[in-house]
Amino acid sequence: MGTQLLNEKRIINRNIIESFEKNYWSSIKMRNYITQHLRLFILTILLGVFPQIGVASTPFLAFSDLITGPDTGVGDGLGSGVIVTLWGQGLNSSQGSGKVFFTDSAGVKREAAHVYYWKNSDGALPSGPANLYESHKMQEIAFSIPDSADGLGAIHVESSGSSNKLPFTVRSGNIYHIKSTGSDSANGSWGTPWKTVGHADGTASAGSTLYVHDVDTGSTSSKNGIYWSNSAASSSLAAQFGITAYPGFHPSVTAQIGISTYNTDSLVISKFDVYASNYTSVDANGQPIGSVISTVANTTGIQTSKDGRTVANRIGDIVGGCASQYQGAISGAAKFHDYVSNHKIFGNEVYDYGCNGSTKLHHTTYMTIRSRGKDLQLAPWEFGYNYLHGNKAKFGIHQFDQDEGCGDLTGKIRIHNNVVVDQAGAGISVGSQCGWSMDVEIENNVLINVGLAADWDGVNPDSSNGPENGGISIRDSGLLGTMYIRNNLIMGWNDDGAT
């Protein structure tokens, strides 16, 4: 039996090698074989090797969507204040006897006003669309902040033990609802909701929280989906402007530019299903074909904002289409306005983004400064707990800058606890040609089958335009800080077309 198994393994290994030699990437059968077995392997790794990516032994809260908001005003007859969603591990797959508590600024510990759901974060209703259970074995809890004292408090969960605490600040602000049965001539309350997100975000004041119910925005011919350009409502870190899904709904946004801002700060986008491409079709070899939706716009899923948060959204191409221009599924810059300082990108699922022919200038995610000679000094962004898989736009988690006077960051970039599978270009990329001096921490990430061909003809992976492969890429001549790269798992990186 042992000899038979050994021979079978040798045959499998030889077949794998031969398939790689013939054309590893273009072989759909081979790719499916690799993906199937690597996904099984990744679950084993996540359970045992990385304690903050795998199953935690005690309840662990990783992040929340909202970090500030009012303690009253949700108006749904269930909760009291804003509905906050938590993601963590070891929280149990259902509530059972578990409880969520908020300890307010006066030290008073109160139970959640209402728990809307408590379940595995598997992307199925009533939770948000991002499947973080597959990648991180996470659970997801949505609850309402109880009537409490104003000021900084803390959230924790008690479920087979007591979790760590996440900060939350109770402050004044308005809560609004958007429903398909609403009217834009209404006042946006629970009982008389608004009908469109465009009217809501153009009407609501700074620091407001908007809950979107059964309302989808945009179409395959839309240049913009949600476009927040109400500068009078530009907000702050102390009172962010939130647009999030109400529990039990997966509102979608479809457009060349999914969700973006103009001269506004501190936007929280949470639990949206985003479809964003400039091309709406590809040919048999995965090359974008036909005309683009708009010739005067870039294409991106969600544009970041200063002091904002992009949390637990699901982002991919328009079905059957391809993102191929520049920027990425999540992207930001400071070329015309600071859209990147202190932005948190947590728990998003980015999948099947881009196509074989996506230009090498288009990326899965992309953060930069590009301050056009103003040499801006900005607070760093952060990537944590994201799940990227099957993306053909070049580079997974990518930051890069160039041009004289591009600017610099005043603290460490943190890239941690992300899972990247089947990625064109390096799984994580940090590069500069203009003297970035900040340190970078890249730790506790899982990268599997990355460094695949990017911007190629769909037939021969060595046709890749400017391949930059590997697991983690530290690149170009303008990085002056220290790179801390520790406790990462890199398995199956590829070097198609490497020169």
Tab-separated table of C-alpha atoms in Angstrom:
chain	number	residue	atom	x	y	z
A	1	MET	CA	0.000	0.000	0.000
A	2	GLY	CA	2.839	2.394	0.915
A	3	THR	CA	4.616	1.758	-2.409
A	4	GLN	CA	1.364	2.250	-4.329
A	5	LEU	CA	0.682	5.587	-2.608
A	6	LEU	CA	4.257	6.724	-3.214
A	7	ASN	CA	3.985	5.882	-6.912
A	8	GLU	CA	0.652	7.682	-7.134
A	9	LYS	CA	2.184	10.770	-5.512
A	10	ARG	CA	5.105	10.622	-7.946
A	11	ILE	CA	2.689	10.406	-10.878
A	12	ILE	CA	0.689	13.366	-9.550
A	13	ASN	CA	3.850	15.417	-9.018
A	14	ARG	CA	5.123	14.577	-12.504
A	15	ASN	CA	1.776	15.534	-14.021
A	16	ILE	CA	1.801	18.826	-12.130
A	17	ILE	CA	5.306	19.635	-13.373
A	18	GLU	CA	4.390	18.739	-16.956
A	19	SER	CA	1.288	20.899	-16.773
A	20	PHE	CA	3.340	23.816	-15.516
A	21	GLU	CA	5.780	23.333	-18.395
A	22	LYS	CA	3.029	23.225	-21.004
A	23	ASN	CA	1.159	26.268	-19.796
A	24	TYR	CA	0.255	26.336	-16.130
A	25	TRP	CA	-1.856	29.487	-16.004
A	26	SER	CA	-3.847	29.046	-19.191
A	27	SER	CA	-4.850	25.495	-18.287
A	28	ILE	CA	-8.249	25.839	-16.648
A	29	LYS	CA	-8.175	22.225	-15.545
A	30	MET	CA	-4.796	22.680	-13.865
A	31	ARG	CA	-5.811	25.927	-12.213
A	32	ASN	CA	-8.967	24.330	-10.817
A	33	TYR	CA	-6.913	21.414	-9.483
A	34	ILE	CA	-4.439	23.720	-7.751
A	35	THR	CA	-7.157	26.006	-6.394
A	36	GLN	CA	-9.219	23.132	-4.999
A	37	HIS	CA	-6.307	21.615	-3.105
A	38	LEU	CA	-4.857	24.909	-1.954
A	39	ARG	CA	-8.198	26.017	-0.546
A	40	LEU	CA	-8.344	22.807	1.482
A	41	PHE	CA	-4.790	23.387	2.601
A	42	ILE	CA	-5.392	27.008	3.521
A	43	LEU	CA	-8.192	26.047	5.903
A	44	THR	CA	-5.807	23.677	7.686
A	45	ILE	CA	-3.147	26.360	7.919
A	46	LEU	CA	-5.555	28.995	9.162
A	47	LEU	CA	-6.831	26.732	11.927
A	48	GLY	CA	-3.430	26.028	13.404
A	49	VAL	CA	-0.604	28.316	12.376
A	50	PHE	CA	-1.777	31.914	12.676
A	51	PRO	CA	-3.683	32.492	15.924
A	52	GLN	CA	-5.155	35.845	14.795
A	53	ILE	CA	-6.128	34.501	11.369
A	54	GLY	CA	-7.196	31.032	12.484
A	55	VAL	CA	-9.677	30.195	15.201
A	56	ALA	CA	-8.974	32.118	18.389
A	57	SER	CA	-8.942	30.109	21.630
A	58	THR	CA	-10.811	32.922	23.419
A	59	PRO	CA	-13.253	35.455	21.955
A	60	PHE	CA	-11.343	37.989	19.869
A	61	LEU	CA	-12.756	41.149	18.278
A	62	ALA	CA	-10.784	42.190	15.196
A	63	PHE	CA	-12.596	45.342	14.020
A	64	SER	CA	-15.949	47.101	13.700
A	65	ASP	CA	-17.468	49.225	10.974
A	66	LEU	CA	-18.580	52.280	12.996
A	67	ILE	CA	-16.410	53.744	15.745
A	68	THR	CA	-18.610	56.754	16.605
A	69	GLY	CA	-22.326	57.535	16.585
A	70	PRO	CA	-25.408	58.523	18.566
A	71	ASP	CA	-26.892	56.283	21.261
A	72	THR	CA	-30.514	56.998	20.286
A	73	GLY	CA	-32.442	57.624	17.088
A	74	VAL	CA	-32.311	54.405	15.034
A	75	GLY	CA	-36.113	54.410	15.119
A	76	ASP	CA	-36.738	50.778	14.096
A	77	GLY	CA	-38.532	49.720	17.271
A	78	LEU	CA	-35.728	47.291	18.102
A	79	GLY	CA	-32.557	49.165	18.936
A	80	SER	CA	-31.686	52.520	20.439
A	81	GLY	CA	-28.553	54.035	18.889
A	82	VAL	CA	-26.524	53.320	15.764
A	83	ILE	CA	-26.187	49.727	14.616
A	84	VAL	CA	-22.552	48.652	14.898
A	85	THR	CA	-21.226	45.497	13.240
A	86	LEU	CA	-18.382	43.533	14.836
A	87	TRP	CA	-16.097	40.931	13.269
A	88	GLY	CA	-14.017	38.521	15.303
A	89	GLN	CA	-13.025	34.956	16.029
A	90	GLY	CA	-13.957	32.454	18.692
A	91	LEU	CA	-17.325	34.188	19.168
A	92	ASN	CA	-19.383	31.039	18.386
A	93	SER	CA	-21.496	30.587	15.260
A	94	SER	CA	-24.721	31.643	16.988
A	95	GLN	CA	-25.561	33.828	19.946
A	96	GLY	CA	-26.715	31.187	22.382
A	97	SER	CA	-26.051	32.676	25.796
A	98	GLY	CA	-23.550	35.185	24.391
A	99	LYS	CA	-23.964	38.904	25.013
A	100	VAL	CA	-22.574	42.187	23.684
A	101	PHE	CA	-21.793	44.944	26.162
A	102	PHE	CA	-20.967	48.626	25.905
A	103	THR	CA	-19.161	50.305	28.789
A	104	ASP	CA	-19.701	54.035	28.495
A	105	SER	CA	-17.489	56.984	29.403
A	106	ALA	CA	-18.904	56.987	32.947
A	107	GLY	CA	-17.827	53.379	33.432
A	108	VAL	CA	-21.380	51.999	33.291
A	109	LYS	CA	-21.620	48.592	31.595
A	110	ARG	CA	-24.800	48.107	29.544
A	111	GLU	CA	-26.009	45.253	27.399
A	112	ALA	CA	-26.660	45.929	23.702
A	113	ALA	CA	-30.013	47.561	23.037
A	114	HIS	CA	-30.690	44.838	20.465
A	115	VAL	CA	-28.717	42.115	18.675
A	116	TYR	CA	-29.832	41.887	15.041
A	117	TYR	CA	-27.786	38.830	14.147
A	118	TRP	CA	-24.910	36.717	15.466
A	119	LYS	CA	-23.507	34.226	12.977
A	120	ASN	CA	-20.560	33.053	10.936
A	121	SER	CA	-19.388	35.794	8.578
A	122	ASP	CA	-20.076	33.643	5.518
A	123	GLY	CA	-21.506	36.310	3.228
A	124	ALA	CA	-25.082	35.041	3.593
A	125	LEU	CA	-27.975	37.133	4.844
A	126	PRO	CA	-28.703	38.567	7.322
A	127	SER	CA	-24.971	39.406	7.636
A	128	GLY	CA	-22.912	41.406	5.163
A	129	PRO	CA	-21.737	40.088	1.751
A	130	ALA	CA	-18.025	39.550	2.550
A	131	ASN	CA	-17.190	35.888	3.202
A	132	LEU	CA	-14.616	36.224	5.976
A	133	TYR	CA	-15.518	32.858	7.425
A	134	GLU	CA	-13.907	31.116	4.453
A	135	SER	CA	-10.660	33.052	4.814
A	136	HIS	CA	-10.416	33.934	8.532
A	137	LYS	CA	-13.026	31.760	10.289
A	138	MET	CA	-14.676	34.962	11.482
A	139	GLN	CA	-18.038	35.532	13.115
A	140	GLU	CA	-20.135	38.671	12.634
A	141	ILE	CA	-22.419	40.427	15.124
A	142	ALA	CA	-24.691	43.426	14.492
A	143	PHE	CA	-26.083	45.247	17.522
A	144	SER	CA	-27.480	48.615	18.574
A	145	ILE	CA	-25.610	50.904	20.956
A	146	PRO	CA	-27.661	51.350	24.177
A	147	ASP	CA	-28.672	54.714	25.596
A	148	SER	CA	-25.425	55.755	27.318
A	149	ALA	CA	-23.288	58.665	28.479
A	150	ASP	CA	-21.559	60.679	25.756
A	151	GLY	CA	-17.846	60.168	25.216
A	152	LEU	CA	-15.353	57.376	24.648
A	153	GLY	CA	-16.450	53.922	25.723
A	154	ALA	CA	-15.658	50.318	24.833
A	155	ILE	CA	-17.422	47.342	23.251
A	156	HIS	CA	-16.761	43.753	24.254
A	157	VAL	CA	-18.399	40.349	23.853
A	158	GLU	CA	-18.946	37.646	26.447
A	159	SER	CA	-19.269	34.224	24.843
A	160	SER	CA	-17.326	31.298	26.304
A	161	GLY	CA	-15.117	33.923	27.883
A	162	SER	CA	-14.683	37.672	27.676
A	163	SER	CA	-13.213	39.285	24.549
A	164	ASN	CA	-10.830	42.186	24.131
A	165	LYS	CA	-12.380	45.656	23.827
A	166	LEU	CA	-12.926	47.896	20.803
A	167	PRO	CA	-13.304	51.668	21.241
A	168	PHE	CA	-16.546	53.441	20.426
A	169	THR	CA	-17.456	57.085	21.034
A	170	VAL	CA	-21.036	58.127	21.759
A	171	ARG	CA	-21.761	61.559	20.265
A	172	SER	CA	-24.613	63.515	18.757
A	173	GLY	CA	-25.698	62.898	15.177
A	174	ASN	CA	-28.555	61.934	12.895
A	175	ILE	CA	-29.622	58.497	11.705
A	176	TYR	CA	-31.444	58.059	8.383
A	177	HIS	CA	-32.922	55.185	6.377
A	178	ILE	CA	-33.149	54.551	2.623
A	179	LYS	CA	-35.793	52.058	1.423
A	180	SER	CA	-37.331	51.199	-1.937
A	181	THR	CA	-40.721	52.211	-0.531
A	182	GLY	CA	-39.424	55.629	0.519
A	183	SER	CA	-39.667	59.075	-1.026
A	184	ASP	CA	-36.960	61.676	-1.512
A	185	SER	CA	-39.478	64.269	-0.386
A	186	ALA	CA	-39.718	62.535	3.017
A	187	ASN	CA	-37.529	63.229	6.065
A	188	GLY	CA	-35.437	60.048	5.996
A	189	SER	CA	-36.701	58.588	9.272
A	190	TRP	CA	-37.572	54.920	9.778
A	191	GLY	CA	-41.265	55.558	9.176
A	192	THR	CA	-40.809	58.015	6.296
A	193	PRO	CA	-37.539	56.945	4.660
A	194	TRP	CA	-35.754	58.352	1.629
A	195	LYS	CA	-35.761	56.455	-1.637
A	196	THR	CA	-32.274	57.022	-3.102
A	197	VAL	CA	-28.770	57.133	-1.680
A	198	GLY	CA	-27.976	60.088	-3.945
A	199	HIS	CA	-30.617	62.223	-2.309
A	200	ALA	CA	-29.703	60.988	1.168
A	201	ASP	CA	-25.974	61.689	1.004
A	202	GLY	CA	-26.650	65.053	-0.605
A	203	THR	CA	-29.088	66.045	2.139
A	204	ALA	CA	-27.765	64.564	5.388
A	205	SER	CA	-25.575	66.737	7.586
A	206	ALA	CA	-21.993	66.077	8.720
A	207	GLY	CA	-21.586	63.095	11.024
A	208	SER	CA	-24.811	61.421	9.895
A	209	THR	CA	-25.303	57.664	9.572
A	210	LEU	CA	-27.301	56.333	6.601
A	211	TYR	CA	-28.719	52.799	6.605
A	212	VAL	CA	-29.475	51.421	3.149
A	213	HIS	CA	-32.124	48.703	3.016
A	214	ASP	CA	-33.434	47.148	-0.223
A	215	VAL	CA	-32.052	49.821	-2.549
A	216	ASP	CA	-29.541	49.116	-5.314
A	217	THR	CA	-27.681	51.978	-6.984
A	218	GLY	CA	-26.420	52.329	-10.555
A	219	SER	CA	-26.356	50.038	-13.593
A	220	THR	CA	-23.989	48.668	-16.223
A	221	SER	CA	-24.208	52.003	-18.033
A	222	SER	CA	-23.557	54.227	-14.997
A	223	LYS	CA	-20.387	56.292	-14.769
A	224	ASN	CA	-20.857	56.813	-11.006
A	225	GLY	CA	-22.740	54.804	-8.430
A	226	ILE	CA	-22.703	56.445	-5.005
A	227	TYR	CA	-20.955	59.812	-5.361
A	228	TRP	CA	-20.701	61.828	-2.124
A	229	SER	CA	-19.899	65.398	-3.123
A	230	ASN	CA	-21.756	67.337	-0.419
A	231	SER	CA	-18.840	69.392	0.933
A	232	ALA	CA	-21.140	70.932	3.535
A	233	ALA	CA	-21.389	67.475	5.112
A	234	SER	CA	-17.644	66.741	5.018
A	235	SER	CA	-16.974	65.064	8.342
A	236	SER	CA	-14.195	64.261	10.799
A	237	LEU	CA	-12.604	61.326	12.591
A	238	ALA	CA	-14.527	62.284	15.743
A	239	ALA	CA	-17.869	62.162	13.873
A	240	GLN	CA	-17.571	60.137	10.676
A	241	PHE	CA	-20.225	60.057	7.942
A	242	GLY	CA	-21.463	56.474	7.572
A	243	ILE	CA	-23.214	54.737	4.683
A	244	THR	CA	-23.837	51.103	5.548
A	245	ALA	CA	-26.233	48.238	4.923
A	246	TYR	CA	-29.091	47.733	7.338
A	247	PRO	CA	-29.049	44.168	8.788
A	248	GLY	CA	-30.728	41.683	6.483
A	249	PHE	CA	-29.898	43.464	3.223
A	250	HIS	CA	-27.106	43.393	0.635
A	251	PRO	CA	-27.475	46.701	-1.225
A	252	SER	CA	-25.476	46.715	-4.447
A	253	VAL	CA	-23.687	49.424	-6.396
A	254	THR	CA	-22.965	48.964	-10.115
A	255	ALA	CA	-20.974	51.516	-12.105
A	256	GLN	CA	-17.610	52.299	-13.659
A	257	ILE	CA	-16.814	54.127	-10.408
A	258	GLY	CA	-18.669	52.345	-7.653
A	259	ILE	CA	-18.455	54.509	-4.517
A	260	SER	CA	-16.481	57.754	-4.457
A	261	THR	CA	-16.221	61.168	-2.849
A	262	TYR	CA	-15.355	64.679	-3.981
A	263	ASN	CA	-13.719	67.113	-1.541
A	264	THR	CA	-15.288	65.336	1.432
A	265	ASP	CA	-13.651	63.542	4.362
A	266	SER	CA	-14.293	60.750	6.845
A	267	LEU	CA	-16.649	58.452	4.947
A	268	VAL	CA	-17.367	54.970	6.320
A	269	ILE	CA	-18.561	52.476	3.696
A	270	SER	CA	-19.655	49.123	5.077
A	271	LYS	CA	-21.279	45.903	3.830
A	272	PHE	CA	-21.976	46.877	0.215
A	273	ASP	CA	-21.888	44.532	-2.782
A	274	VAL	CA	-19.950	46.521	-5.389
A	275	TYR	CA	-19.624	45.772	-9.119
A	276	ALA	CA	-17.250	48.167	-10.865
A	277	SER	CA	-15.595	47.976	-14.298
A	278	ASN	CA	-15.044	50.218	-17.256
A	279	TYR	CA	-15.414	47.360	-19.778
A	280	THR	CA	-18.590	45.282	-19.687
A	281	SER	CA	-17.339	42.324	-21.750
A	282	VAL	CA	-14.224	40.236	-22.494
A	283	ASP	CA	-13.295	37.828	-25.275
A	284	ALA	CA	-12.509	34.103	-25.030
A	285	ASN	CA	-8.921	34.839	-23.935
A	286	GLY	CA	-9.949	37.258	-21.214
A	287	GLN	CA	-9.136	40.433	-23.117
A	288	PRO	CA	-11.401	43.461	-22.586
A	289	ILE	CA	-13.455	44.215	-25.703
A	290	GLY	CA	-15.980	46.786	-26.814
A	291	SER	CA	-16.320	50.350	-25.607
A	292	VAL	CA	-15.934	51.551	-22.032
A	293	ILE	CA	-18.806	52.967	-20.002
A	294	SER	CA	-17.129	56.395	-19.782
A	295	THR	CA	-14.033	57.635	-21.570
A	296	VAL	CA	-13.530	60.543	-19.143
A	297	ALA	CA	-13.247	58.559	-15.935
A	298	ASN	CA	-11.041	56.026	-14.228
A	299	THR	CA	-12.525	52.853	-12.797
A	300	THR	CA	-12.547	51.856	-9.148
A	301	GLY	CA	-14.792	49.982	-6.759
A	302	ILE	CA	-14.454	52.138	-3.645
A	303	GLN	CA	-12.431	55.322	-3.369
A	304	THR	CA	-11.005	55.920	0.083
A	305	SER	CA	-11.236	59.146	2.117
A	306	LYS	CA	-9.226	60.952	4.776
A	307	ASP	CA	-10.036	59.550	8.249
A	308	GLY	CA	-12.517	57.122	6.677
A	309	ARG	CA	-13.114	53.380	6.792
A	310	THR	CA	-13.791	50.805	4.063
A	311	VAL	CA	-15.125	47.775	5.922
A	312	ALA	CA	-16.411	44.330	4.917
A	313	ASN	CA	-17.557	45.173	1.409
A	314	ARG	CA	-17.601	42.641	-1.414
A	315	ILE	CA	-16.048	44.045	-4.591
A	316	GLY	CA	-15.653	42.584	-8.061
A	317	ASP	CA	-16.035	43.391	-11.745
A	318	ILE	CA	-19.367	44.038	-13.372
A	319	VAL	CA	-20.504	40.516	-14.219
A	320	GLY	CA	-18.870	39.519	-17.512
A	321	GLY	CA	-16.787	42.704	-17.586
A	322	CYS	CA	-13.260	43.810	-16.789
A	323	ALA	CA	-11.602	46.637	-14.878
A	324	SER	CA	-8.693	47.821	-17.003
A	325	GLN	CA	-7.422	51.371	-16.750
A	326	TYR	CA	-5.738	52.511	-13.534
A	327	GLN	CA	-6.506	52.598	-9.769
A	328	GLY	CA	-8.179	49.490	-8.281
A	329	ALA	CA	-11.069	47.826	-6.470
A	330	ILE	CA	-10.090	49.911	-3.426
A	331	SER	CA	-7.908	52.918	-4.115
A	332	GLY	CA	-7.004	56.410	-3.002
A	333	ALA	CA	-4.562	59.263	-3.656
A	334	ALA	CA	-3.880	62.844	-2.587
A	335	LYS	CA	-3.291	64.289	-6.028
A	336	PHE	CA	-6.115	66.824	-5.832
A	337	HIS	CA	-7.468	66.289	-2.305
A	338	ASP	CA	-6.292	64.150	0.614
A	339	TYR	CA	-8.281	60.934	0.229
A	340	VAL	CA	-5.854	58.623	2.031
A	341	SER	CA	-4.747	59.911	5.461
A	342	ASN	CA	-5.519	57.462	8.248
A	343	HIS	CA	-7.869	55.375	6.132
A	344	LYS	CA	-8.662	51.883	7.444
A	345	ILE	CA	-9.332	49.065	4.971
A	346	PHE	CA	-10.647	46.127	6.999
A	347	GLY	CA	-12.319	42.844	6.137
A	348	ASN	CA	-13.180	43.429	2.487
A	349	GLU	CA	-13.576	40.564	0.029
A	350	VAL	CA	-12.177	41.416	-3.412
A	351	TYR	CA	-12.749	38.640	-5.935
A	352	ASP	CA	-12.305	37.930	-9.667
A	353	TYR	CA	-11.285	41.545	-10.222
A	354	GLY	CA	-9.747	42.404	-13.578
A	355	CYS	CA	-9.128	40.089	-16.510
A	356	ASN	CA	-6.146	38.564	-18.291
A	357	GLY	CA	-5.778	41.709	-20.379
A	358	SER	CA	-6.131	44.271	-17.580
A	359	THR	CA	-3.475	46.910	-18.114
A	360	LYS	CA	-0.416	46.644	-15.881
A	361	LEU	CA	-1.344	50.074	-14.459
A	362	HIS	CA	-4.556	48.698	-13.002
A	363	HIS	CA	-4.303	47.026	-9.610
A	364	THR	CA	-6.457	45.008	-7.259
A	365	THR	CA	-5.955	47.665	-4.566
A	366	TYR	CA	-3.845	50.811	-4.850
A	367	MET	CA	-2.928	53.476	-2.306
A	368	THR	CA	-0.628	56.395	-3.129
A	369	ILE	CA	-0.028	60.086	-2.354
A	370	ARG	CA	0.942	61.731	-5.672
A	371	SER	CA	0.707	65.229	-4.182
A	372	ARG	CA	1.847	66.952	-7.400
A	373	GLY	CA	4.890	68.680	-5.920
A	374	LYS	CA	3.140	69.766	-2.709
A	375	ASP	CA	5.146	67.189	-0.714
A	376	LEU	CA	2.233	66.466	1.627
A	377	GLN	CA	3.031	64.763	4.954
A	378	LEU	CA	0.117	62.426	5.669
A	379	ALA	CA	-0.941	59.883	8.273
A	380	PRO	CA	-0.547	56.285	7.004
A	381	TRP	CA	-3.339	53.989	5.838
A	382	GLU	CA	-3.826	50.409	7.044
A	383	PHE	CA	-4.860	47.084	5.457
A	384	GLY	CA	-6.112	44.352	7.795
A	385	TYR	CA	-8.159	41.123	7.637
A	386	ASN	CA	-9.005	41.444	3.928
A	387	TYR	CA	-9.674	38.444	1.674
A	388	LEU	CA	-8.467	38.727	-1.930
A	389	HIS	CA	-8.950	35.812	-4.309
A	390	GLY	CA	-8.937	35.119	-8.033
A	391	ASN	CA	-7.878	38.663	-8.973
A	392	LYS	CA	-6.170	39.288	-12.320
A	393	ALA	CA	-5.472	42.999	-11.893
A	394	LYS	CA	-1.778	43.388	-11.100
A	395	PHE	CA	-0.733	43.255	-7.404
A	396	GLY	CA	-2.968	42.383	-4.489
A	397	ILE	CA	-2.337	44.873	-1.674
A	398	HIS	CA	-0.382	47.589	-3.443
A	399	GLN	CA	1.085	50.974	-2.532
A	400	PHE	CA	3.360	52.952	-4.800
A	401	ASP	CA	4.417	56.537	-5.465
A	402	GLN	CA	6.497	58.526	-7.924
A	403	ASP	CA	7.160	62.048	-9.230
A	404	GLU	CA	9.106	64.807	-7.508
A	405	GLY	CA	7.503	66.187	-4.363
A	406	CYS	CA	5.126	63.222	-4.144
A	407	GLY	CA	4.870	63.430	-0.352
A	408	ASP	CA	5.532	61.148	2.592
A	409	LEU	CA	3.789	59.328	5.421
A	410	THR	CA	4.284	60.270	9.064
A	411	GLY	CA	3.992	56.776	10.546
A	412	LYS	CA	4.091	53.063	9.753
A	413	ILE	CA	1.966	51.467	7.069
A	414	ARG	CA	0.485	48.300	8.575
A	415	ILE	CA	-0.451	45.375	6.301
A	416	HIS	CA	-1.545	42.507	8.492
A	417	ASN	CA	-3.775	39.438	8.797
A	418	ASN	CA	-4.792	39.437	5.128
A	419	VAL	CA	-5.405	36.343	2.993
A	420	VAL	CA	-4.496	36.546	-0.719
A	421	VAL	CA	-5.143	33.567	-3.020
A	422	ASP	CA	-4.677	33.230	-6.819
A	423	GLN	CA	-3.334	36.736	-7.434
A	424	ALA	CA	-1.819	38.294	-10.555
A	425	GLY	CA	1.416	40.061	-9.626
A	426	ALA	CA	2.875	39.982	-6.136
A	427	GLY	CA	0.420	39.362	-3.322
A	428	ILE	CA	1.702	42.398	-1.393
A	429	SER	CA	3.649	45.200	-3.061
A	430	VAL	CA	5.324	48.283	-1.588
A	431	GLY	CA	7.247	50.600	-3.896
A	432	SER	CA	8.363	54.169	-4.353
A	433	GLN	CA	10.547	56.202	-6.660
A	434	CYS	CA	10.357	59.414	-4.651
A	435	GLY	CA	11.737	58.931	-1.149
A	436	TRP	CA	9.078	57.474	1.130
A	437	SER	CA	10.723	57.443	4.572
A	438	MET	CA	8.077	55.633	6.636
A	439	ASP	CA	8.508	52.134	8.020
A	440	VAL	CA	6.230	49.317	6.842
A	441	GLU	CA	4.992	46.330	8.859
A	442	ILE	CA	3.927	43.310	6.803
A	443	GLU	CA	2.951	40.538	9.184
A	444	ASN	CA	0.599	37.608	9.754
A	445	ASN	CA	-0.503	37.439	6.115
A	446	VAL	CA	-1.265	34.270	4.137
A	447	LEU	CA	-0.312	34.396	0.435
A	448	ILE	CA	-1.080	31.369	-1.730
A	449	ASN	CA	-0.525	30.944	-5.468
A	450	VAL	CA	0.402	34.582	-6.093
A	451	GLY	CA	2.715	36.272	-8.601
A	452	LEU	CA	0.676	35.041	-11.565
A	453	ALA	CA	0.829	36.627	-15.007
A	454	ALA	CA	-0.675	40.109	-15.347
A	455	ASP	CA	-1.603	42.047	-18.485
A	456	TRP	CA	-1.091	39.011	-20.735
A	457	ASP	CA	-2.719	37.627	-23.866
A	458	GLY	CA	-4.553	34.761	-22.165
A	459	VAL	CA	-2.581	32.152	-24.119
A	460	ASN	CA	1.060	32.422	-23.058
A	461	PRO	CA	1.810	33.683	-19.536
A	462	ASP	CA	5.238	34.879	-20.698
A	463	SER	CA	3.456	37.545	-22.743
A	464	SER	CA	2.858	39.385	-19.453
A	465	ASN	CA	3.590	43.114	-19.773
A	466	GLY	CA	6.132	43.952	-17.079
A	467	PRO	CA	5.728	40.890	-14.833
A	468	GLU	CA	6.552	41.462	-11.179
A	469	ASN	CA	6.128	38.183	-9.408
A	470	GLY	CA	6.650	36.604	-6.037
A	471	GLY	CA	4.831	36.740	-2.740
A	472	ILE	CA	5.909	40.076	-1.248
A	473	SER	CA	7.561	42.671	-3.473
A	474	ILE	CA	9.641	45.553	-2.053
A	475	ARG	CA	10.495	47.545	-5.109
A	476	ASP	CA	12.169	50.515	-6.817
A	477	SER	CA	14.698	52.933	-5.352
A	478	GLY	CA	12.659	55.309	-3.205
A	479	LEU	CA	12.019	53.395	0.035
A	480	LEU	CA	14.080	54.849	2.870
A	481	GLY	CA	12.397	53.312	5.909
A	482	THR	CA	12.608	49.852	7.457
A	483	MET	CA	10.526	46.970	6.134
A	484	TYR	CA	9.382	44.618	8.899
A	485	ILE	CA	8.300	41.378	7.186
A	486	ARG	CA	7.464	38.703	9.732
A	487	ASN	CA	5.258	35.692	10.382
A	488	ASN	CA	3.837	35.501	6.852
A	489	LEU	CA	2.995	32.285	5.017
A	490	ILE	CA	3.900	32.347	1.306
A	491	MET	CA	3.063	29.210	-0.652
A	492	GLY	CA	3.142	28.598	-4.380
A	493	TRP	CA	4.430	31.901	-5.704
A	494	ASN	CA	4.983	31.997	-9.440
A	495	ASP	CA	7.511	33.565	-11.800
A	496	ASP	CA	5.818	33.526	-15.215
A	497	GLY	CA	7.642	35.805	-17.612
A	498	ALA	CA	10.164	36.983	-15.026
A	499	THR	CA	13.189	38.741	-16.525
